[in-house]
Amino acid sequence: MPLGEEKNGACDRTIYVNNPHLDSMTDDILYHFNLGTSTHDLPAMFGDVKHGMGIPSISIMLHELIKLLYHARCTDVTVVRIGTSGGIGLKPGTVVVTKQSVDSLFQPRFEQIILGKPVVRSTELDGELAEELLQCGKDLAEFETVIGNTMCTLDFYEGQARLDGAFCSYSEEDKQSYLAEAYAAGVRNIEMESSVFAAMCKLSNLRAAVVCVTLLDRLKGDQLTSSHDILNSYQQQPQTLVGHYIKKRLNAS
Ligand code: R2B
Ligand code: URA
């Protein structure tokens, strides 16, 4: 098949791999995970894996990822959260590299309740890494890449000032004025995981960055009306950018 003619996965819920050789292998050793298809019952071990959304899901995952990295005695680890977001004043499909992850009051902090008491943690990210990632976006020149603050919310609807949730007690003007305030505070996109990600990475000494594509401009609407194909292609962009960064780093070492 000529390059560029690869098909995307089928629109069912299965995981798609594009390699005719895989099915004829009696064992497929996943060397870096120390797992193999003949030595481990992968469906039993991982068949129920699902990815959740928002702070609770990512924080559970990070607790265990951080312990895994610790037990494995890893050093010099860089972690990048990639994902989707709603943009503010940006063309849909723009990739935002996060400068600061801020809360709904535009503060760079994450509040965790521990033993019934609020504990406030910093959400500072690695500034140098963010600049390197921004440069990768510019090297690629395939899509717009900007740096800006990312607002992390506890909810997709009211928490992000949407007018289309099950409940809404504010007007279009209220929404626009809140988003304008966010924009003035440097916020360029909104998502639901970056604050706890930044806080936990900082606590555990992991070099961390957040790279999210914007699926829509929230100043213009709330619903995701772009086609499935367009949304899919937007979703590839943070991976493309981070893939370029990884290659650049490997070539430099
Ligand atoms: C971005 O997109 C998801 C909500 O649609 C959420 O996981 C996030 O942070
Ligand atoms: N993810 C979000 O959290 N918000 C959006 O508007 C789009 C994706």
mmCIF file of C-alpha atoms and ligand atoms in Angstrom:
data_model
loop_
_atom_site.group_PDB
_atom_site.id
_atom_site.type_symbol
_atom_site.label_atom_id
_atom_site.label_comp_id
_atom_site.label_asym_id
_atom_site.label_seq_id
_atom_site.Cartn_x
_atom_site.Cartn_y
_atom_site.Cartn_z
ATOM 1 C CA MET A 1 0.000 0.000 0.000
ATOM 2 C CA PRO A 2 1.569 3.359 -0.940
ATOM 3 C CA LEU A 3 2.390 5.686 1.925
ATOM 4 C CA GLY A 4 -0.481 7.953 2.873
ATOM 5 C CA GLU A 5 -3.185 5.398 2.025
ATOM 6 C CA GLU A 6 -3.450 3.808 5.448
ATOM 7 C CA LYS A 7 -6.996 3.372 6.698
ATOM 8 C CA ASN A 8 -8.195 4.561 10.076
ATOM 9 C CA GLY A 9 -9.678 2.041 12.497
ATOM 10 C CA ALA A 10 -13.209 0.766 12.025
ATOM 11 C CA CYS A 11 -15.894 2.725 13.869
ATOM 12 C CA ASP A 12 -16.628 -0.062 16.359
ATOM 13 C CA ARG A 13 -15.271 -0.339 19.878
ATOM 14 C CA THR A 14 -12.355 -2.650 19.147
ATOM 15 C CA ILE A 15 -8.708 -1.655 19.121
ATOM 16 C CA TYR A 16 -7.330 -1.488 15.596
ATOM 17 C CA VAL A 17 -3.811 -2.575 14.656
ATOM 18 C CA ASN A 18 -2.558 -2.444 11.104
ATOM 19 C CA ASN A 19 -0.083 -5.315 10.842
ATOM 20 C CA PRO A 20 -0.896 -8.519 8.950
ATOM 21 C CA HIS A 21 1.935 -10.382 10.704
ATOM 22 C CA LEU A 22 0.568 -10.090 14.230
ATOM 23 C CA ASP A 23 -2.078 -12.820 13.990
ATOM 24 C CA SER A 24 0.419 -15.437 12.783
ATOM 25 C CA MET A 25 2.841 -14.890 15.683
ATOM 26 C CA THR A 26 2.617 -17.643 18.293
ATOM 27 C CA ASP A 27 3.975 -15.247 20.882
ATOM 28 C CA ASP A 28 4.176 -11.491 20.794
ATOM 29 C CA ILE A 29 6.639 -10.299 23.418
ATOM 30 C CA LEU A 30 5.923 -6.774 24.626
ATOM 31 C CA TYR A 31 9.511 -6.347 25.677
ATOM 32 C CA HIS A 32 9.255 -2.973 27.427
ATOM 33 C CA PHE A 33 6.245 -4.072 29.494
ATOM 34 C CA ASN A 34 7.809 -7.481 30.237
ATOM 35 C CA LEU A 35 4.597 -9.127 29.010
ATOM 36 C CA GLY A 36 3.898 -11.640 26.268
ATOM 37 C CA THR A 37 0.803 -13.063 24.608
ATOM 38 C CA SER A 38 1.828 -16.666 25.378
ATOM 39 C CA THR A 39 3.094 -16.019 28.913
ATOM 40 C CA HIS A 40 0.341 -13.718 30.141
ATOM 41 C CA ASP A 41 -3.433 -13.782 29.813
ATOM 42 C CA LEU A 42 -3.661 -10.229 28.493
ATOM 43 C CA PRO A 43 -7.472 -10.155 28.096
ATOM 44 C CA ALA A 44 -7.847 -11.243 31.747
ATOM 45 C CA MET A 45 -5.204 -8.792 32.939
ATOM 46 C CA PHE A 46 -6.153 -5.761 30.847
ATOM 47 C CA GLY A 47 -9.447 -6.571 29.085
ATOM 48 C CA ASP A 48 -11.431 -4.280 31.349
ATOM 49 C CA VAL A 49 -9.159 -1.278 30.945
ATOM 50 C CA LYS A 50 -11.162 1.890 30.193
ATOM 51 C CA HIS A 51 -10.001 5.497 30.316
ATOM 52 C CA GLY A 52 -12.036 7.795 32.518
ATOM 53 C CA MET A 53 -12.372 11.547 32.372
ATOM 54 C CA GLY A 54 -11.494 14.292 34.755
ATOM 55 C CA ILE A 55 -9.441 14.805 37.878
ATOM 56 C CA PRO A 56 -10.454 11.680 39.851
ATOM 57 C CA SER A 57 -9.611 9.314 36.986
ATOM 58 C CA ILE A 58 -6.257 10.838 36.157
ATOM 59 C CA SER A 59 -5.255 11.182 39.803
ATOM 60 C CA ILE A 60 -5.868 7.469 40.496
ATOM 61 C CA MET A 61 -3.839 6.583 37.402
ATOM 62 C CA LEU A 62 -1.040 8.961 38.390
ATOM 63 C CA HIS A 63 -0.726 7.576 41.916
ATOM 64 C CA GLU A 64 -0.027 4.171 40.439
ATOM 65 C CA LEU A 65 2.117 5.423 37.554
ATOM 66 C CA ILE A 66 4.290 7.408 39.965
ATOM 67 C CA LYS A 67 4.693 4.349 42.231
ATOM 68 C CA LEU A 68 5.522 2.236 39.179
ATOM 69 C CA LEU A 69 8.236 4.698 38.127
ATOM 70 C CA TYR A 70 9.548 4.773 41.706
ATOM 71 C CA HIS A 71 9.641 0.974 42.082
ATOM 72 C CA ALA A 72 11.288 0.689 38.679
ATOM 73 C CA ARG A 73 13.912 3.259 39.854
ATOM 74 C CA CYS A 74 13.378 5.389 36.780
ATOM 75 C CA THR A 75 15.343 8.623 36.515
ATOM 76 C CA ASP A 76 15.008 11.721 34.347
ATOM 77 C CA VAL A 77 11.409 11.016 33.397
ATOM 78 C CA THR A 78 9.377 13.484 31.340
ATOM 79 C CA VAL A 79 5.578 13.114 31.297
ATOM 80 C CA VAL A 80 3.277 14.870 28.855
ATOM 81 C CA ARG A 81 -0.504 14.944 29.178
ATOM 82 C CA ILE A 82 -2.026 15.077 25.700
ATOM 83 C CA GLY A 83 -5.701 15.538 25.013
ATOM 84 C CA THR A 84 -8.558 17.697 23.854
ATOM 85 C CA SER A 85 -9.979 20.949 25.135
ATOM 86 C CA GLY A 86 -12.258 23.859 24.343
ATOM 87 C CA GLY A 87 -10.407 26.927 23.041
ATOM 88 C CA ILE A 88 -10.984 30.576 23.874
ATOM 89 C CA GLY A 89 -10.516 32.888 20.896
ATOM 90 C CA LEU A 90 -8.527 30.291 18.928
ATOM 91 C CA LYS A 91 -9.210 28.639 15.591
ATOM 92 C CA PRO A 92 -10.438 25.058 16.248
ATOM 93 C CA GLY A 93 -7.573 22.617 15.758
ATOM 94 C CA THR A 94 -5.049 24.913 17.455
ATOM 95 C CA VAL A 95 -2.698 23.073 19.802
ATOM 96 C CA VAL A 96 -2.154 24.762 23.160
ATOM 97 C CA VAL A 97 0.986 24.069 25.152
ATOM 98 C CA THR A 98 0.140 24.952 28.734
ATOM 99 C CA LYS A 99 2.088 27.674 30.497
ATOM 100 C CA GLN A 100 0.152 27.416 33.753
ATOM 101 C CA SER A 101 -2.757 25.189 34.661
ATOM 102 C CA VAL A 102 -5.245 27.370 36.518
ATOM 103 C CA ASP A 103 -8.450 26.719 38.435
ATOM 104 C CA SER A 104 -11.862 28.285 37.805
ATOM 105 C CA LEU A 105 -10.707 31.451 39.593
ATOM 106 C CA PHE A 106 -7.660 31.551 37.254
ATOM 107 C CA GLN A 107 -5.233 30.670 40.048
ATOM 108 C CA PRO A 108 -2.338 28.222 39.445
ATOM 109 C CA ARG A 109 -3.426 25.874 42.226
ATOM 110 C CA PHE A 110 -5.102 22.567 42.843
ATOM 111 C CA GLU A 111 -7.081 21.974 46.024
ATOM 112 C CA GLN A 112 -7.246 18.437 47.350
ATOM 113 C CA ILE A 113 -9.315 17.545 50.411
ATOM 114 C CA ILE A 114 -7.211 15.315 52.671
ATOM 115 C CA LEU A 115 -8.637 14.081 55.991
ATOM 116 C CA GLY A 116 -11.436 16.603 55.612
ATOM 117 C CA LYS A 117 -9.081 19.557 55.223
ATOM 118 C CA PRO A 118 -8.231 21.485 52.054
ATOM 119 C CA VAL A 119 -4.624 21.104 50.926
ATOM 120 C CA VAL A 120 -3.538 23.516 48.196
ATOM 121 C CA ARG A 121 -0.866 22.387 45.763
ATOM 122 C CA SER A 122 1.014 24.302 43.086
ATOM 123 C CA THR A 123 0.281 23.479 39.450
ATOM 124 C CA GLU A 124 3.532 24.896 38.097
ATOM 125 C CA LEU A 125 4.808 23.133 34.974
ATOM 126 C CA ASP A 126 8.282 23.014 33.435
ATOM 127 C CA GLY A 127 8.692 26.297 31.500
ATOM 128 C CA GLU A 128 11.668 25.116 29.469
ATOM 129 C CA LEU A 129 9.846 21.946 28.360
ATOM 130 C CA ALA A 130 6.805 24.012 27.345
ATOM 131 C CA GLU A 131 9.025 26.235 25.169
ATOM 132 C CA GLU A 132 10.658 23.167 23.588
ATOM 133 C CA LEU A 133 7.231 21.729 22.779
ATOM 134 C CA LEU A 134 6.074 25.054 21.337
ATOM 135 C CA GLN A 135 9.157 24.999 19.115
ATOM 136 C CA CYS A 136 8.248 21.469 17.968
ATOM 137 C CA GLY A 137 4.839 22.749 16.863
ATOM 138 C CA LYS A 138 6.574 25.512 14.911
ATOM 139 C CA ASP A 139 9.093 23.047 13.356
ATOM 140 C CA LEU A 140 6.235 20.868 12.147
ATOM 141 C CA ALA A 141 4.201 23.827 10.830
ATOM 142 C CA GLU A 142 1.225 21.463 10.253
ATOM 143 C CA PHE A 143 -1.162 23.225 12.620
ATOM 144 C CA GLU A 144 -1.225 26.325 14.793
ATOM 145 C CA THR A 145 0.563 25.893 18.116
ATOM 146 C CA VAL A 146 0.396 28.490 20.883
ATOM 147 C CA ILE A 147 1.408 28.718 24.506
ATOM 148 C CA GLY A 148 -1.137 29.851 27.088
ATOM 149 C CA ASN A 149 -2.812 29.117 30.364
ATOM 150 C CA THR A 150 -5.186 26.168 30.597
ATOM 151 C CA MET A 151 -8.201 26.278 32.875
ATOM 152 C CA CYS A 152 -8.949 22.944 34.508
ATOM 153 C CA THR A 153 -12.546 22.435 35.625
ATOM 154 C CA LEU A 154 -14.550 19.849 37.555
ATOM 155 C CA ASP A 155 -17.316 19.742 34.976
ATOM 156 C CA PHE A 156 -17.787 19.952 31.209
ATOM 157 C CA TYR A 157 -21.054 21.937 31.285
ATOM 158 C CA GLU A 158 -21.696 24.496 34.045
ATOM 159 C CA GLY A 159 -18.048 24.302 35.143
ATOM 160 C CA GLN A 160 -17.011 25.446 31.655
ATOM 161 C CA ALA A 161 -19.774 28.077 31.360
ATOM 162 C CA ARG A 162 -21.721 26.102 28.758
ATOM 163 C CA LEU A 163 -25.316 27.038 27.999
ATOM 164 C CA ASP A 164 -26.302 23.528 26.882
ATOM 165 C CA GLY A 165 -26.108 21.450 30.070
ATOM 166 C CA ALA A 166 -29.050 19.884 31.889
ATOM 167 C CA PHE A 167 -29.001 22.914 34.175
ATOM 168 C CA CYS A 168 -28.080 26.520 33.451
ATOM 169 C CA SER A 169 -28.796 29.540 35.611
ATOM 170 C CA TYR A 170 -26.852 32.182 33.660
ATOM 171 C CA SER A 171 -27.192 34.072 30.385
ATOM 172 C CA GLU A 172 -25.128 34.169 27.176
ATOM 173 C CA GLU A 173 -23.801 37.567 28.383
ATOM 174 C CA ASP A 174 -22.712 36.043 31.730
ATOM 175 C CA LYS A 175 -20.944 33.261 29.870
ATOM 176 C CA GLN A 176 -19.178 35.670 27.503
ATOM 177 C CA SER A 177 -18.075 37.903 30.345
ATOM 178 C CA TYR A 178 -16.612 34.931 32.311
ATOM 179 C CA LEU A 179 -14.747 33.674 29.237
ATOM 180 C CA ALA A 180 -13.494 37.214 28.553
ATOM 181 C CA GLU A 181 -12.185 37.336 32.132
ATOM 182 C CA ALA A 182 -10.487 33.989 31.586
ATOM 183 C CA TYR A 183 -8.933 35.232 28.328
ATOM 184 C CA ALA A 184 -7.652 38.363 30.099
ATOM 185 C CA ALA A 185 -6.023 36.055 32.695
ATOM 186 C CA GLY A 186 -4.133 34.340 29.864
ATOM 187 C CA VAL A 187 -6.440 31.309 29.557
ATOM 188 C CA ARG A 188 -6.519 29.952 26.007
ATOM 189 C CA ASN A 189 -8.171 26.571 26.585
ATOM 190 C CA ILE A 190 -10.286 24.610 29.057
ATOM 191 C CA GLU A 191 -10.061 20.937 29.982
ATOM 192 C CA MET A 192 -10.505 18.661 32.989
ATOM 193 C CA GLU A 193 -7.245 17.004 34.090
ATOM 194 C CA SER A 194 -4.282 19.371 33.869
ATOM 195 C CA SER A 195 -4.347 20.784 37.419
ATOM 196 C CA VAL A 196 -4.028 17.527 39.333
ATOM 197 C CA PHE A 197 -1.613 16.240 36.685
ATOM 198 C CA ALA A 198 0.627 19.299 37.137
ATOM 199 C CA ALA A 199 0.359 19.170 40.946
ATOM 200 C CA MET A 200 1.195 15.465 41.231
ATOM 201 C CA CYS A 201 4.066 15.669 38.758
ATOM 202 C CA LYS A 202 5.537 18.612 40.667
ATOM 203 C CA LEU A 203 5.246 16.760 43.987
ATOM 204 C CA SER A 204 7.028 13.720 42.586
ATOM 205 C CA ASN A 205 9.760 15.616 40.732
ATOM 206 C CA LEU A 206 8.568 14.628 37.262
ATOM 207 C CA ARG A 207 9.280 17.023 34.391
ATOM 208 C CA ALA A 208 5.795 17.664 33.061
ATOM 209 C CA ALA A 209 3.909 19.369 30.265
ATOM 210 C CA VAL A 210 0.347 19.572 28.977
ATOM 211 C CA VAL A 211 -0.449 19.669 25.251
ATOM 212 C CA CYS A 212 -4.109 19.815 24.218
ATOM 213 C CA VAL A 213 -5.829 20.542 20.947
ATOM 214 C CA THR A 214 -8.868 22.820 20.888
ATOM 215 C CA LEU A 215 -11.959 21.213 19.345
ATOM 216 C CA LEU A 216 -14.036 24.398 19.153
ATOM 217 C CA ASP A 217 -13.932 28.084 19.987
ATOM 218 C CA ARG A 218 -16.019 28.517 23.125
ATOM 219 C CA LEU A 219 -16.614 32.198 22.315
ATOM 220 C CA LYS A 220 -18.619 30.972 19.302
ATOM 221 C CA GLY A 221 -20.539 28.053 20.775
ATOM 222 C CA ASP A 222 -20.761 25.102 23.114
ATOM 223 C CA GLN A 223 -21.631 22.102 20.956
ATOM 224 C CA LEU A 224 -19.090 19.979 19.134
ATOM 225 C CA THR A 225 -20.503 20.227 15.624
ATOM 226 C CA SER A 226 -17.407 19.354 13.541
ATOM 227 C CA SER A 227 -17.496 16.026 11.713
ATOM 228 C CA HIS A 228 -16.137 12.852 13.273
ATOM 229 C CA ASP A 229 -13.219 12.871 10.794
ATOM 230 C CA ILE A 230 -12.259 16.462 11.587
ATOM 231 C CA LEU A 231 -12.438 15.821 15.353
ATOM 232 C CA ASN A 232 -10.328 12.683 14.877
ATOM 233 C CA SER A 233 -7.723 14.539 12.897
ATOM 234 C CA TYR A 234 -7.566 17.309 15.541
ATOM 235 C CA GLN A 235 -7.054 14.629 18.196
ATOM 236 C CA GLN A 236 -3.974 13.294 16.398
ATOM 237 C CA GLN A 237 -2.217 16.661 16.564
ATOM 238 C CA PRO A 238 -0.957 16.631 20.174
ATOM 239 C CA GLN A 239 0.423 13.112 19.528
ATOM 240 C CA THR A 240 2.131 14.314 16.352
ATOM 241 C CA LEU A 241 3.703 17.202 18.235
ATOM 242 C CA VAL A 242 4.879 15.066 21.159
ATOM 243 C CA GLY A 243 6.090 12.367 18.723
ATOM 244 C CA HIS A 244 8.237 15.012 17.045
ATOM 245 C CA TYR A 245 9.586 16.100 20.432
ATOM 246 C CA ILE A 246 10.503 12.500 21.345
ATOM 247 C CA LYS A 247 12.311 11.975 18.015
ATOM 248 C CA LYS A 248 14.159 15.270 18.423
ATOM 249 C CA ARG A 249 15.275 14.289 21.934
ATOM 250 C CA LEU A 250 16.361 10.809 20.822
ATOM 251 C CA ASN A 251 18.345 12.239 17.905
ATOM 252 C CA ALA A 252 20.072 14.676 20.253
ATOM 253 C CA SER A 253 21.196 11.979 22.700
HETATM 254 C C1 R2B B 1 -11.032 17.057 27.665
HETATM 255 O O1 R2B B 1 -11.996 16.375 27.032
HETATM 256 C C2 R2B B 1 -12.707 15.573 27.986
HETATM 257 C C3 R2B B 1 -14.116 16.066 28.083
HETATM 258 O O2 R2B B 1 -14.746 15.952 26.844
HETATM 259 C C4 R2B B 1 -11.940 15.697 29.258
HETATM 260 O O3 R2B B 1 -11.284 14.505 29.580
HETATM 261 C C5 R2B B 1 -10.964 16.715 28.941
HETATM 262 O O4 R2B B 1 -10.063 17.124 29.832
HETATM 263 N N1 URA B 2 -12.866 19.024 26.461
HETATM 264 C C1 URA B 2 -13.293 19.883 27.380
HETATM 265 O O1 URA B 2 -13.060 19.683 28.584
HETATM 266 N N2 URA B 2 -13.986 20.959 26.976
HETATM 267 C C2 URA B 2 -14.293 21.182 25.682
HETATM 268 O O2 URA B 2 -14.952 22.179 25.379
HETATM 269 C C3 URA B 2 -13.839 20.269 24.718
HETATM 270 C C4 URA B 2 -13.115 19.183 25.141
#
